[in-house]
C-alpha positions as protocol buffer text, in pm:
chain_id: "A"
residue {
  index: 1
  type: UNK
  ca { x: 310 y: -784 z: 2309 }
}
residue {
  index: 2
  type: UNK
  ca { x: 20 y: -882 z: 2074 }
}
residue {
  index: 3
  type: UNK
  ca { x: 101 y: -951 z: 1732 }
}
residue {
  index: 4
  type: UNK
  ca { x: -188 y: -813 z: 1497 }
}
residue {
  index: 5
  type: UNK
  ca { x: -260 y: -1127 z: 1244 }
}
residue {
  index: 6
  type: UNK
  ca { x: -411 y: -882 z: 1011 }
}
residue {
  index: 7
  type: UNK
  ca { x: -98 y: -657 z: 1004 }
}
residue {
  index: 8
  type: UNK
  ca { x: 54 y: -611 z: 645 }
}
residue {
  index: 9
  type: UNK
  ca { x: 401 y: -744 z: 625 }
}
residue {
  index: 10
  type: UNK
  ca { x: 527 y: -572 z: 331 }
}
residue {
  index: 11
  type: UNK
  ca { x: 605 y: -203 z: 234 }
}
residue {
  index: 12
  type: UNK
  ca { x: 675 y: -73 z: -95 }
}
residue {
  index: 13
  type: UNK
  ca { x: 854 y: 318 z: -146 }
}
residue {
  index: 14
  type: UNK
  ca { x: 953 y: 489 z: -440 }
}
residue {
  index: 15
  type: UNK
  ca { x: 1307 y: 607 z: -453 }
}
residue {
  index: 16
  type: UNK
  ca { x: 1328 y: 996 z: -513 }
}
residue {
  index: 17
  type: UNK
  ca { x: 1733 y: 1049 z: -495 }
}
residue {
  index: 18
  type: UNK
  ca { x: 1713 y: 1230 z: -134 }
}
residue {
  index: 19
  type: UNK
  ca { x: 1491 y: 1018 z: 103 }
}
residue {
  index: 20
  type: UNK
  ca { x: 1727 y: 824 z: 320 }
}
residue {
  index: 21
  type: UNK
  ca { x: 1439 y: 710 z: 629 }
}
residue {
  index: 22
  type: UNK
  ca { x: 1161 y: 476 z: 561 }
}
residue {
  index: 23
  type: UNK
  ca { x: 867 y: 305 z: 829 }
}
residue {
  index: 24
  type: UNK
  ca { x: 868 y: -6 z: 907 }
}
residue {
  index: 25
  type: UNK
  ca { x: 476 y: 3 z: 921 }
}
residue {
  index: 26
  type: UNK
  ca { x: 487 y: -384 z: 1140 }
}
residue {
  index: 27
  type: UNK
  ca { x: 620 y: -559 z: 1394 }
}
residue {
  index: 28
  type: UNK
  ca { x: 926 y: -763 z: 1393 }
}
residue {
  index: 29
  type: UNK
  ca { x: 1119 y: -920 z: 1664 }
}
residue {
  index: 30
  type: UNK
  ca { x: 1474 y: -903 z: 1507 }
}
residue {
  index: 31
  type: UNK
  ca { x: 1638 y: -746 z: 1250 }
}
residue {
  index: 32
  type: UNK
  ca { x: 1696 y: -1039 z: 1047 }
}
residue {
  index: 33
  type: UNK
  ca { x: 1311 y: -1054 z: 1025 }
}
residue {
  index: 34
  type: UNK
  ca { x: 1313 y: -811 z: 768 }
}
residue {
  index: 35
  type: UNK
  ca { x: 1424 y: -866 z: 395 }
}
residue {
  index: 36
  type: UNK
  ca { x: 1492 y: -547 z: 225 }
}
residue {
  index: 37
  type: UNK
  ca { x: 1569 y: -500 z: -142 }
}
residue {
  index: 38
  type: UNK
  ca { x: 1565 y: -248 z: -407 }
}
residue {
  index: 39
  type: UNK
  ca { x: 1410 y: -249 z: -739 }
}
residue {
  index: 40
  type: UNK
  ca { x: 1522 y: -23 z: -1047 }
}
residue {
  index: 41
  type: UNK
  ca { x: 1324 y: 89 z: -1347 }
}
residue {
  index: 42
  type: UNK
  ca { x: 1452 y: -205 z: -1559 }
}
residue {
  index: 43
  type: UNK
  ca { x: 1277 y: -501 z: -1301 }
}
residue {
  index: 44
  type: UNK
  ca { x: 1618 y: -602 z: -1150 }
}
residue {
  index: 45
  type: UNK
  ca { x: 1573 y: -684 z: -746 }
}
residue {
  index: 46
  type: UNK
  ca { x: 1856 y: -653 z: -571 }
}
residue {
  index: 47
  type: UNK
  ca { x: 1901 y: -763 z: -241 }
}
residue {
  index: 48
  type: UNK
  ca { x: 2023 y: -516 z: 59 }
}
residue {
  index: 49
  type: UNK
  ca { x: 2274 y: -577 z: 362 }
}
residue {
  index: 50
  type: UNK
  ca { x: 2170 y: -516 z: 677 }
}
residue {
  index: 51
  type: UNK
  ca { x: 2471 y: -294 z: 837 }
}
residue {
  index: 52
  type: UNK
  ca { x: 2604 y: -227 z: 514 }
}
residue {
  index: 53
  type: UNK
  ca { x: 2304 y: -99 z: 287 }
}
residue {
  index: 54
  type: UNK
  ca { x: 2058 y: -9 z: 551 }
}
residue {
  index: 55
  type: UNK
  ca { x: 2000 y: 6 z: 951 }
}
residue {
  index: 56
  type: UNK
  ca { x: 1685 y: -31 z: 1140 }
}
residue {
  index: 57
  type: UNK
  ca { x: 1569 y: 135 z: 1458 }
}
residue {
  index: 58
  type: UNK
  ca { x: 1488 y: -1 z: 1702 }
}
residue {
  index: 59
  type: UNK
  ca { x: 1593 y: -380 z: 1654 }
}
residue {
  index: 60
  type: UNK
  ca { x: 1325 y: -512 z: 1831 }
}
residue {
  index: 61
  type: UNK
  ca { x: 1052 y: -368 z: 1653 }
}
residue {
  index: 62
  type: UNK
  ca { x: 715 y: -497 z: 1810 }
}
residue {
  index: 63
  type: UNK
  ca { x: 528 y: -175 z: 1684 }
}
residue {
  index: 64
  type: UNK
  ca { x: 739 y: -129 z: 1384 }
}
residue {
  index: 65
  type: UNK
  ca { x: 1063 y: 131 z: 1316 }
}
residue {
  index: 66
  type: UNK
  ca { x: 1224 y: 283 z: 1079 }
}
residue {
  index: 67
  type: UNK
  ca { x: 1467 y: 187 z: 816 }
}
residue {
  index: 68
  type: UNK
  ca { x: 1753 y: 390 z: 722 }
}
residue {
  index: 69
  type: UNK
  ca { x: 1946 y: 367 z: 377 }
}
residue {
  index: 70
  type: UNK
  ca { x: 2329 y: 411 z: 345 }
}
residue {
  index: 71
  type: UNK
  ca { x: 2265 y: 576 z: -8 }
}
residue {
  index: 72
  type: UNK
  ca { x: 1916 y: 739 z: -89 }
}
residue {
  index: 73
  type: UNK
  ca { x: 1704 y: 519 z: -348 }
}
residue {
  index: 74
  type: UNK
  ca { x: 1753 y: 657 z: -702 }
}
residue {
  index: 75
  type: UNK
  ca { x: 1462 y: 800 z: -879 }
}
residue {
  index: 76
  type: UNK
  ca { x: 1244 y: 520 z: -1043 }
}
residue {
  index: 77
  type: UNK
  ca { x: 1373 y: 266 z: -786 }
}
residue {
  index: 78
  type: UNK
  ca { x: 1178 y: 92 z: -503 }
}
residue {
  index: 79
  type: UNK
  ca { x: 1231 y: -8 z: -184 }
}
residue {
  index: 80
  type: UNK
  ca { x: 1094 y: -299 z: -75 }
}
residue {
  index: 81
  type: UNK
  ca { x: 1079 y: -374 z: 321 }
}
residue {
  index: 82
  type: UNK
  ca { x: 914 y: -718 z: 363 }
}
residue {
  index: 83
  type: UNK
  ca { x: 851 y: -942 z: 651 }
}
residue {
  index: 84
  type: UNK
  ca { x: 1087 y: -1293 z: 627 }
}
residue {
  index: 85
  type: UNK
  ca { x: 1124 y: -1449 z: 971 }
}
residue {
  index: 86
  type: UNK
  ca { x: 1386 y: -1701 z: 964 }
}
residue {
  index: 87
  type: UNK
  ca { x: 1182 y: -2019 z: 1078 }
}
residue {
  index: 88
  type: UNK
  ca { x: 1368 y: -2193 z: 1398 }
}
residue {
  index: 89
  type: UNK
  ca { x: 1204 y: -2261 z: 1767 }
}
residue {
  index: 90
  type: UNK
  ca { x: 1496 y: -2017 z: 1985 }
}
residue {
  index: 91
  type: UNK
  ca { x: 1345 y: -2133 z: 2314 }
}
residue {
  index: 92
  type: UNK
  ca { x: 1491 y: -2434 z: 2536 }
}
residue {
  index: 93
  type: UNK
  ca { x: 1262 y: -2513 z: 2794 }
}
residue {
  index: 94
  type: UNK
  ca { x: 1373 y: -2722 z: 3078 }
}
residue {
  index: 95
  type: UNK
  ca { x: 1191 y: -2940 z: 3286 }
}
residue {
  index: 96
  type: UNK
  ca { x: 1084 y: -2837 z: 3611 }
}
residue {
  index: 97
  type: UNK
  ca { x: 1276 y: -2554 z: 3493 }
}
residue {
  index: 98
  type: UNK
  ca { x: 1132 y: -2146 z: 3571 }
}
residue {
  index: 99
  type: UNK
  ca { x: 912 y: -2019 z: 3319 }
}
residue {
  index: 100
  type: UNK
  ca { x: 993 y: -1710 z: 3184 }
}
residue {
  index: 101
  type: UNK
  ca { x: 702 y: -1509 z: 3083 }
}
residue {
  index: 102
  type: UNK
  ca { x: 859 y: -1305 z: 2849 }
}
residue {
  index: 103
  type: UNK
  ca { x: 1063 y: -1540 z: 2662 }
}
residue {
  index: 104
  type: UNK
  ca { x: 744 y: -1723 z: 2590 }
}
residue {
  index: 105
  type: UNK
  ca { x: 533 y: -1441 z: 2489 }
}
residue {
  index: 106
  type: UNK
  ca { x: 819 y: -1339 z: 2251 }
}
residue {
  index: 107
  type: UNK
  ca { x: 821 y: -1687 z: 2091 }
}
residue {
  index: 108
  type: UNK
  ca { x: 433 y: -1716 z: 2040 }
}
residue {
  index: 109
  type: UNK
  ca { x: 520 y: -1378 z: 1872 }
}
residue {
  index: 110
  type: UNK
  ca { x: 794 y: -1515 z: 1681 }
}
residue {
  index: 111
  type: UNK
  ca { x: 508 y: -1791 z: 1537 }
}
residue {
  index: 112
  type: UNK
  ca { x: 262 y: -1560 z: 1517 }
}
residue {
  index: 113
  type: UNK
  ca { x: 514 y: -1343 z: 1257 }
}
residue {
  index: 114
  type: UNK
  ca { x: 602 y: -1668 z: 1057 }
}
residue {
  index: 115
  type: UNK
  ca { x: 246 y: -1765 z: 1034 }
}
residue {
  index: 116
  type: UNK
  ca { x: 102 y: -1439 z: 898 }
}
residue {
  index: 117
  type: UNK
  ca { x: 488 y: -1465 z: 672 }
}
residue {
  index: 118
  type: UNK
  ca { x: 355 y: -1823 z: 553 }
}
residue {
  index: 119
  type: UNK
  ca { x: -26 y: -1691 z: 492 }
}
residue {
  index: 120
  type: UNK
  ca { x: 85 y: -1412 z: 281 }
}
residue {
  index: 121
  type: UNK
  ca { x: 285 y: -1624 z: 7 }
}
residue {
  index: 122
  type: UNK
  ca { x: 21 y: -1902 z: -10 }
}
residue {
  index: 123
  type: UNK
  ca { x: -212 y: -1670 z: -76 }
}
residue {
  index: 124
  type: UNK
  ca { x: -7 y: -1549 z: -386 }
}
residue {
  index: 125
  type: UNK
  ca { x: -15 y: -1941 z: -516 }
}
């Protein structure tokens, strides 16, 4: 899968009382890529459990998903799905060792994520 380096990595929706279902509007590899929180009318960010706040479909989500809350954002509050790749190199490679195409492709993905993660907040210095 190509990762687009332009892609936004952060999505903002205001809470209504009744909307439960939310696009992820970019890719992710995992679950724990994302970093959802909610914000109420006061300023106060609180941060959201995957599993017990929210779900996502699908988990791998190389052309994005959709996020689903346990309890429908209040009015005045917003939800705020963000790109957060944990940074760690997954892949062992062995020597001599079969190459698997996929595996690789999904780690270069993996990078790609972080880097455009990385980009974003440097750019907000």
């Amino acid at each position: 899968m190509t990762i687009n380096a332009n892609e936004q990595i952060l999505s903002e929706y205001t809470g209504n009382g009744t909307q439960k279902k939310f696009p992820i509007p970019f890719s992710y590899i995992n679950t724990t890529d994302l970093k959802v929180s909610k914000i109420d009318a006061q300023g106060k960010n609180t941060l959201l459990s995957f599993g017990l706040d929210y779900s996502v479909y699908p988990e791998k989500g190389l052309n994005g998903g959709e996020l689903t809350t346990a309890l429908a954002p209040s009015l005045n509050t917003t939800l705020k799905i963000e790109l957060d790749p944990i940074i760690e190199q997954e892949m062992d490679l062995k020597n001599n060792g079969i190459l698997d195409a996929e595996a690789l492709e999904t780690a270069l993905d993996k990078l790609t994520l972080i880097c455009k993660t990385l980009k974003a907040k440097l750019s907000n210095l």
